[in-house]
Amino acid sequence: MTLMKRILNVSALVVFLVACADSGLVLGLPPDELERRVIEREFAFLEEIEDPEVGRRAYRDLEPGAAYYVARALIDEGYFDIAATVLEHEATHGEEPWRRNAAVLLVEKLAKHEHYNELLDTAPGLISSYPDEPALYQGYAAALYRLERDRELLELLSEIEARDDAVGTAFGGDTGEIAAEAALWRAVLAHRTEDPEFIERFDTLFREFRPAEAHSRVYLYVISRSELQDELGSGRMALYEGKHHLAERRFSDAWSAFSRALDEGASELLSRQLIHDIGRAGELGGGWRDSATKLESIRDAVPHEFEPVLQERIGRLYRAGGAHARAIEHLRAAHELDPENERIVWYVLSSSAAAGTERFIGDLRAFAPMIRSPGYFDDLFEEAGARLVAAGEWAALWDVYRVLQEHGTERMQARYAFILALAVSEHGFVPQSERGRDADVVRQELLAVAANQNASPYYAIVARAALDRELELYGPDETERDGVADARAGAGADSAAVPTASEAAEVSERRVSYEPNSYEIERLVAGYFRYGLLELGYREALRNSGLMSSSSLVASSEALRGEGKYIEALRLLGRARGRRDFTLDREHAKLLYPVPYREKFDTVIEEHQLDWSLFYALVREESHFAAEVTSHAGAVGLSQLMPSTAADISARMGLDSPSLTDPETNLMIGGFYLRGLLDRFPSTMHALAAYNGGQGRVRTWERTRPGLGDFLFHEAIPFYETREYVRKIVVSAVYYGRLYEDRSASEVIASVFPQFNGVR
């Protein structure tokens, strides 16, 4: 009896299926009919099948890769037993890239369905085909572990430990799911085989690895064995318990357990990872003051090699509690011990920014030369800029800008330059080093910095419009150009992605040292979309977008948009945008800024007298046109309405129990709400800020920042999410205005920021 017959445990063959083996039928259907039913998800015919092994030879009559997608669809519908047969065929007889993918998927699903004996039978053959695939070894090892075939598992792990390749790295590192799982197996095996070093194995898992499911599994294993708990001791058990709670995101419980462990003398077991774990638990669940005090109390008991991370974590706890002077003291001590650690530099500067402007500028000048990854510090400079604008500290903004010119990203340089240009025009600020020069020349030079970059579309668009420069949002369509089709698609990239017949044959024969290339990834992704497996196709394309040509990403985006998957379509197209083999033309721009639900939008816009481009831009940024999406905060639908807000507005509109996932209803309520905000606030910018951040907050900001114009008010908003929200809507509205209303960028910007015409 074959492996898959044992899985399915069939007893007899149905007469009509016997004929299928020699008639070219697959699962009782001609290949083209099977494909149609898979695409349309019509699987009722499978209920008549008792043995999917019959007709196995006919799988070869399917197009390359078809069996893999059929199996994927069957798994989605809950027909795993049938899918397993199809996968076994594809994993042993298919072409690449489907063959390897089928092998990995088969092993993964056998493990998930706990078919461990069958997994032991099938995995070795697959490993012989793909000896470089860690996932196959992981499934095989898991089966050995679950069946308690300890000696064989120990031998396998020893063999893998000796390897200097991808498999050895995956199993032998101190990060990653497979490495943590392997550490779990080693620990439990050591205990089951009465290895005298079993406690050391347990410690390795808990001391060296980030919190993961493996820690919870081992902790539950330990607490189910009272004699094992006695051998480990109460302090060690408390450490294990803390790690378990941290893996389960129960931060208060984690801190309580970690604190108990330290009280019981477990500090000698600490490692860099455990100190980070304890600090994180304290920051999120223990109260910063008590947590910092507890960590300070164990400094003498911690080995000197862990002093930098201990000082860092104490500093971060004080920072979380607003005790910035104490935070800086400990963070500086950590930096002296670990001067190459940019994370510590970030925390020093973050605490300095909160401690006061003078200290921040001083520390920034001292630490700026240590910034090697400017993008890592963008969020810090983003928040510092908002605070300095709110306080009107223009000279300090200039000091930060000068540092950014040498050590910052293009995006942050653009932001600070734009803010300073506004400070020159609105507040008469002229930097000390620029005294004696014409202020308007200084302003225009600063605007030019913001205009002449591509890292931030918002600042480029607004600054170019302020300088009255021509704004090219996208290039001409392919049909409007002579002989530039290759340039748009990226002649070099796309032609290289399509192999010759001999190259394709070489790909299909590759079995051992397989690495996917662009051609194979694009075939794999295209098949997902062909067979209606949209989510799988999207995830594969997103994961391997770097291997796909821009034209393939565009095609994938179009497939998703055609099925109403707007969020996914926009994300994939965003991966293509900005690449050398991609030129944004008008048609691509329409993919990025689509107009679904056009009639419904037009009705709401007319009824509430809304700006057409603005309302489309708002909904695009709120939901990317996903009608049923719900945010982590609980906002629902196209215009992302909180249920409480929607209930209040619905009552005023006379709507009874409206469905927020219904596009028309959601747009009606969202349009009504936006119209009310526009009527209450002095500008569209204020209304947008209120839509995102809340009306009460915007009123408070208005009272505390009375001397700031529209643009600077926006830059001073203390919430990054709200600042970025307004920026994104402005950019989207500019594109919608140009694409569908033939409006200029200046006109759209002025509709959001009435002050704009005075800035020009």
mmCIF file of N, CA and C in Angstrom, residues 350-423:
data_model
loop_
_atom_site.group_PDB
_atom_site.id
_atom_site.type_symbol
_atom_site.label_atom_id
_atom_site.label_comp_id
_atom_site.label_asym_id
_atom_site.label_seq_id
_atom_site.Cartn_x
_atom_site.Cartn_y
_atom_site.Cartn_z
ATOM 1 N N SER A 350 16.417 60.954 21.578
ATOM 2 C CA SER A 350 14.993 61.057 21.869
ATOM 3 C C SER A 350 14.765 61.638 23.266
ATOM 4 N N SER A 351 15.539 61.161 24.233
ATOM 5 C CA SER A 351 15.405 61.693 25.593
ATOM 6 C C SER A 351 15.865 63.138 25.662
ATOM 7 N N SER A 352 16.928 63.460 24.937
ATOM 8 C CA SER A 352 17.424 64.839 24.919
ATOM 9 C C SER A 352 16.390 65.788 24.331
ATOM 10 N N ALA A 353 15.718 65.357 23.244
ATOM 11 C CA ALA A 353 14.704 66.203 22.621
ATOM 12 C C ALA A 353 13.573 66.507 23.595
ATOM 13 N N ALA A 354 13.224 65.521 24.423
ATOM 14 C CA ALA A 354 12.160 65.732 25.400
ATOM 15 C C ALA A 354 12.637 66.534 26.603
ATOM 16 N N ALA A 355 13.953 66.511 26.863
ATOM 17 C CA ALA A 355 14.499 67.207 28.035
ATOM 18 C C ALA A 355 14.630 68.702 27.822
ATOM 19 N N GLY A 356 14.697 69.155 26.585
ATOM 20 C CA GLY A 356 14.830 70.579 26.331
ATOM 21 C C GLY A 356 15.620 70.837 25.067
ATOM 22 N N THR A 357 15.326 71.972 24.438
ATOM 23 C CA THR A 357 15.922 72.269 23.133
ATOM 24 C C THR A 357 17.432 72.409 23.212
ATOM 25 N N GLU A 358 17.923 73.138 24.204
ATOM 26 C CA GLU A 358 19.362 73.380 24.290
ATOM 27 C C GLU A 358 20.126 72.068 24.432
ATOM 28 N N ARG A 359 19.626 71.192 25.281
ATOM 29 C CA ARG A 359 20.312 69.913 25.475
ATOM 30 C C ARG A 359 20.237 69.072 24.207
ATOM 31 N N PHE A 360 19.091 69.106 23.535
ATOM 32 C CA PHE A 360 18.932 68.329 22.312
ATOM 33 C C PHE A 360 19.916 68.771 21.241
ATOM 34 N N ILE A 361 20.027 70.067 21.043
ATOM 35 C CA ILE A 361 20.940 70.570 20.005
ATOM 36 C C ILE A 361 22.377 70.192 20.347
ATOM 37 N N GLY A 362 22.735 70.300 21.622
ATOM 38 C CA GLY A 362 24.089 69.934 22.028
ATOM 39 C C GLY A 362 24.377 68.464 21.800
ATOM 40 N N ASP A 363 23.447 67.605 22.221
ATOM 41 C CA ASP A 363 23.640 66.170 22.025
ATOM 42 C C ASP A 363 23.599 65.802 20.550
ATOM 43 N N LEU A 364 22.754 66.481 19.779
ATOM 44 C CA LEU A 364 22.667 66.187 18.350
ATOM 45 C C LEU A 364 23.998 66.457 17.663
ATOM 46 N N ARG A 365 24.621 67.570 17.989
ATOM 47 C CA ARG A 365 25.917 67.881 17.383
ATOM 48 C C ARG A 365 26.976 66.858 17.796
ATOM 49 N N ALA A 366 26.880 66.387 19.040
ATOM 50 C CA ALA A 366 27.876 65.430 19.530
ATOM 51 C C ALA A 366 27.685 64.036 18.931
ATOM 52 N N PHE A 367 26.431 63.632 18.774
ATOM 53 C CA PHE A 367 26.160 62.261 18.355
ATOM 54 C C PHE A 367 25.914 62.109 16.856
ATOM 55 N N ALA A 368 25.673 63.204 16.146
ATOM 56 C CA ALA A 368 25.360 63.113 14.718
ATOM 57 C C ALA A 368 26.408 62.351 13.916
ATOM 58 N N PRO A 369 27.703 62.532 14.181
ATOM 59 C CA PRO A 369 28.693 61.764 13.397
ATOM 60 C C PRO A 369 28.575 60.254 13.560
ATOM 61 N N MET A 370 27.852 59.807 14.570
ATOM 62 C CA MET A 370 27.699 58.370 14.792
ATOM 63 C C MET A 370 26.488 57.801 14.050
ATOM 64 N N ILE A 371 25.746 58.659 13.352
ATOM 65 C CA ILE A 371 24.588 58.201 12.584
ATOM 66 C C ILE A 371 25.071 57.612 11.264
ATOM 67 N N ARG A 372 24.910 56.315 11.114
ATOM 68 C CA ARG A 372 25.305 55.636 9.879
ATOM 69 C C ARG A 372 24.095 55.187 9.059
ATOM 70 N N SER A 373 22.928 55.105 9.705
ATOM 71 C CA SER A 373 21.692 54.696 9.018
ATOM 72 C C SER A 373 20.671 55.811 9.189
ATOM 73 N N PRO A 374 20.738 56.853 8.352
ATOM 74 C CA PRO A 374 19.890 58.041 8.566
ATOM 75 C C PRO A 374 18.403 57.734 8.656
ATOM 76 N N GLY A 375 17.915 56.780 7.854
ATOM 77 C CA GLY A 375 16.490 56.481 7.877
ATOM 78 C C GLY A 375 15.997 55.992 9.225
ATOM 79 N N TYR A 376 16.886 55.386 10.008
ATOM 80 C CA TYR A 376 16.529 54.886 11.337
ATOM 81 C C TYR A 376 16.118 56.033 12.264
ATOM 82 N N PHE A 377 16.581 57.239 11.954
ATOM 83 C CA PHE A 377 16.341 58.385 12.832
ATOM 84 C C PHE A 377 15.225 59.301 12.313
ATOM 85 N N ASP A 378 14.593 58.938 11.199
ATOM 86 C CA ASP A 378 13.569 59.814 10.634
ATOM 87 C C ASP A 378 12.441 60.106 11.613
ATOM 88 N N ASP A 379 11.965 59.079 12.317
ATOM 89 C CA ASP A 379 10.846 59.313 13.231
ATOM 90 C C ASP A 379 11.241 60.261 14.351
ATOM 91 N N LEU A 380 12.486 60.164 14.795
ATOM 92 C CA LEU A 380 12.964 61.062 15.853
ATOM 93 C C LEU A 380 12.954 62.516 15.374
ATOM 94 N N PHE A 381 13.488 62.754 14.170
ATOM 95 C CA PHE A 381 13.515 64.121 13.639
ATOM 96 C C PHE A 381 12.117 64.608 13.274
ATOM 97 N N GLU A 382 11.250 63.700 12.897
ATOM 98 C CA GLU A 382 9.864 64.056 12.605
ATOM 99 C C GLU A 382 9.204 64.636 13.856
ATOM 100 N N GLU A 383 9.345 63.952 14.993
ATOM 101 C CA GLU A 383 8.722 64.418 16.231
ATOM 102 C C GLU A 383 9.403 65.672 16.765
ATOM 103 N N ALA A 384 10.730 65.718 16.663
ATOM 104 C CA ALA A 384 11.451 66.906 17.127
ATOM 105 C C ALA A 384 11.015 68.131 16.341
ATOM 106 N N GLY A 385 10.825 67.977 15.038
ATOM 107 C CA GLY A 385 10.384 69.096 14.214
ATOM 108 C C GLY A 385 9.032 69.621 14.643
ATOM 109 N N ALA A 386 8.094 68.714 14.944
ATOM 110 C CA ALA A 386 6.765 69.151 15.378
ATOM 111 C C ALA A 386 6.847 69.950 16.671
ATOM 112 N N ARG A 387 7.669 69.496 17.610
ATOM 113 C CA ARG A 387 7.799 70.214 18.885
ATOM 114 C C ARG A 387 8.416 71.602 18.678
ATOM 115 N N LEU A 388 9.436 71.666 17.847
ATOM 116 C CA LEU A 388 10.115 72.949 17.638
ATOM 117 C C LEU A 388 9.221 73.942 16.901
ATOM 118 N N VAL A 389 8.422 73.471 15.951
ATOM 119 C CA VAL A 389 7.489 74.369 15.260
ATOM 120 C C VAL A 389 6.437 74.881 16.235
ATOM 121 N N ALA A 390 5.890 73.979 17.053
ATOM 122 C CA ALA A 390 4.869 74.392 18.019
ATOM 123 C C ALA A 390 5.405 75.461 18.963
ATOM 124 N N ALA A 391 6.706 75.376 19.305
ATOM 125 C CA ALA A 391 7.317 76.348 20.220
ATOM 126 C C ALA A 391 7.856 77.568 19.493
ATOM 127 N N GLY A 392 7.819 77.551 18.169
ATOM 128 C CA GLY A 392 8.351 78.684 17.400
ATOM 129 C C GLY A 392 9.851 78.838 17.531
ATOM 130 N N GLU A 393 10.573 77.756 17.717
ATOM 131 C CA GLU A 393 12.028 77.808 17.897
ATOM 132 C C GLU A 393 12.719 77.649 16.534
ATOM 133 N N TRP A 394 12.683 78.724 15.771
ATOM 134 C CA TRP A 394 13.166 78.677 14.389
ATOM 135 C C TRP A 394 14.681 78.497 14.320
ATOM 136 N N ALA A 395 15.419 79.135 15.229
ATOM 137 C CA ALA A 395 16.881 78.992 15.211
ATOM 138 C C ALA A 395 17.286 77.544 15.485
ATOM 139 N N ALA A 396 16.578 76.892 16.387
ATOM 140 C CA ALA A 396 16.873 75.488 16.676
ATOM 141 C C ALA A 396 16.536 74.609 15.471
ATOM 142 N N LEU A 397 15.438 74.934 14.791
ATOM 143 C CA LEU A 397 15.096 74.197 13.575
ATOM 144 C C LEU A 397 16.211 74.325 12.536
ATOM 145 N N TRP A 398 16.769 75.525 12.436
ATOM 146 C CA TRP A 398 17.881 75.732 11.503
ATOM 147 C C TRP A 398 19.094 74.890 11.918
ATOM 148 N N ASP A 399 19.379 74.840 13.213
ATOM 149 C CA ASP A 399 20.509 74.030 13.693
ATOM 150 C C ASP A 399 20.318 72.554 13.337
ATOM 151 N N VAL A 400 19.088 72.057 13.523
ATOM 152 C CA VAL A 400 18.811 70.661 13.174
ATOM 153 C C VAL A 400 18.945 70.467 11.668
ATOM 154 N N TYR A 401 18.451 71.423 10.906
ATOM 155 C CA TYR A 401 18.526 71.335 9.447
ATOM 156 C C TYR A 401 19.972 71.235 8.970
ATOM 157 N N ARG A 402 20.859 72.012 9.579
ATOM 158 C CA ARG A 402 22.266 71.966 9.177
ATOM 159 C C ARG A 402 22.871 70.599 9.463
ATOM 160 N N VAL A 403 22.462 69.970 10.562
ATOM 161 C CA VAL A 403 22.934 68.612 10.859
ATOM 162 C C VAL A 403 22.370 67.629 9.836
ATOM 163 N N LEU A 404 21.082 67.807 9.506
ATOM 164 C CA LEU A 404 20.437 66.908 8.557
ATOM 165 C C LEU A 404 21.079 66.981 7.173
ATOM 166 N N GLN A 405 21.595 68.139 6.814
ATOM 167 C CA GLN A 405 22.234 68.265 5.505
ATOM 168 C C GLN A 405 23.394 67.288 5.345
ATOM 169 N N GLU A 406 24.019 66.944 6.447
ATOM 170 C CA GLU A 406 25.152 66.026 6.380
ATOM 171 C C GLU A 406 24.795 64.618 6.844
ATOM 172 N N HIS A 407 23.841 64.502 7.770
ATOM 173 C CA HIS A 407 23.589 63.195 8.389
ATOM 174 C C HIS A 407 22.135 62.726 8.288
ATOM 175 N N GLY A 408 21.294 63.456 7.579
ATOM 176 C CA GLY A 408 19.878 63.094 7.524
ATOM 177 C C GLY A 408 19.447 62.584 6.168
ATOM 178 N N THR A 409 18.221 62.079 6.121
ATOM 179 C CA THR A 409 17.669 61.602 4.852
ATOM 180 C C THR A 409 17.183 62.781 4.021
ATOM 181 N N GLU A 410 17.006 62.510 2.740
ATOM 182 C CA GLU A 410 16.488 63.526 1.831
ATOM 183 C C GLU A 410 15.094 63.973 2.253
ATOM 184 N N ARG A 411 14.314 63.038 2.761
ATOM 185 C CA ARG A 411 12.960 63.372 3.189
ATOM 186 C C ARG A 411 12.964 64.371 4.337
ATOM 187 N N MET A 412 13.810 64.144 5.343
ATOM 188 C CA MET A 412 13.855 65.065 6.478
ATOM 189 C C MET A 412 14.455 66.415 6.079
ATOM 190 N N GLN A 413 15.442 66.402 5.207
ATOM 191 C CA GLN A 413 15.986 67.664 4.715
ATOM 192 C C GLN A 413 14.888 68.481 4.039
ATOM 193 N N ALA A 414 14.050 67.810 3.230
ATOM 194 C CA ALA A 414 12.966 68.500 2.541
ATOM 195 C C ALA A 414 11.971 69.088 3.534
ATOM 196 N N ARG A 415 11.626 68.323 4.549
ATOM 197 C CA ARG A 415 10.643 68.811 5.518
ATOM 198 C C ARG A 415 11.154 70.041 6.261
ATOM 199 N N TYR A 416 12.362 69.947 6.793
ATOM 200 C CA TYR A 416 12.895 71.079 7.547
ATOM 201 C C TYR A 416 13.109 72.291 6.650
ATOM 202 N N ALA A 417 13.539 72.068 5.415
ATOM 203 C CA ALA A 417 13.723 73.196 4.499
ATOM 204 C C ALA A 417 12.390 73.883 4.224
ATOM 205 N N PHE A 418 11.331 73.111 4.035
ATOM 206 C CA PHE A 418 10.016 73.691 3.776
ATOM 207 C C PHE A 418 9.525 74.474 4.993
ATOM 208 N N ILE A 419 9.685 73.908 6.173
ATOM 209 C CA ILE A 419 9.273 74.605 7.394
ATOM 210 C C ILE A 419 10.037 75.921 7.543
ATOM 211 N N LEU A 420 11.340 75.875 7.314
ATOM 212 C CA LEU A 420 12.151 77.089 7.462
ATOM 213 C C LEU A 420 11.789 78.140 6.421
ATOM 214 N N ALA A 421 11.429 77.715 5.217
ATOM 215 C CA ALA A 421 10.978 78.683 4.205
ATOM 216 C C ALA A 421 9.729 79.409 4.689
ATOM 217 N N LEU A 422 8.819 78.674 5.341
ATOM 218 C CA LEU A 422 7.622 79.293 5.906
ATOM 219 C C LEU A 422 7.977 80.222 7.061
ATOM 220 N N ALA A 423 8.952 79.815 7.880
ATOM 221 C CA ALA A 423 9.376 80.669 8.998
ATOM 222 C C ALA A 423 9.955 81.980 8.485
#
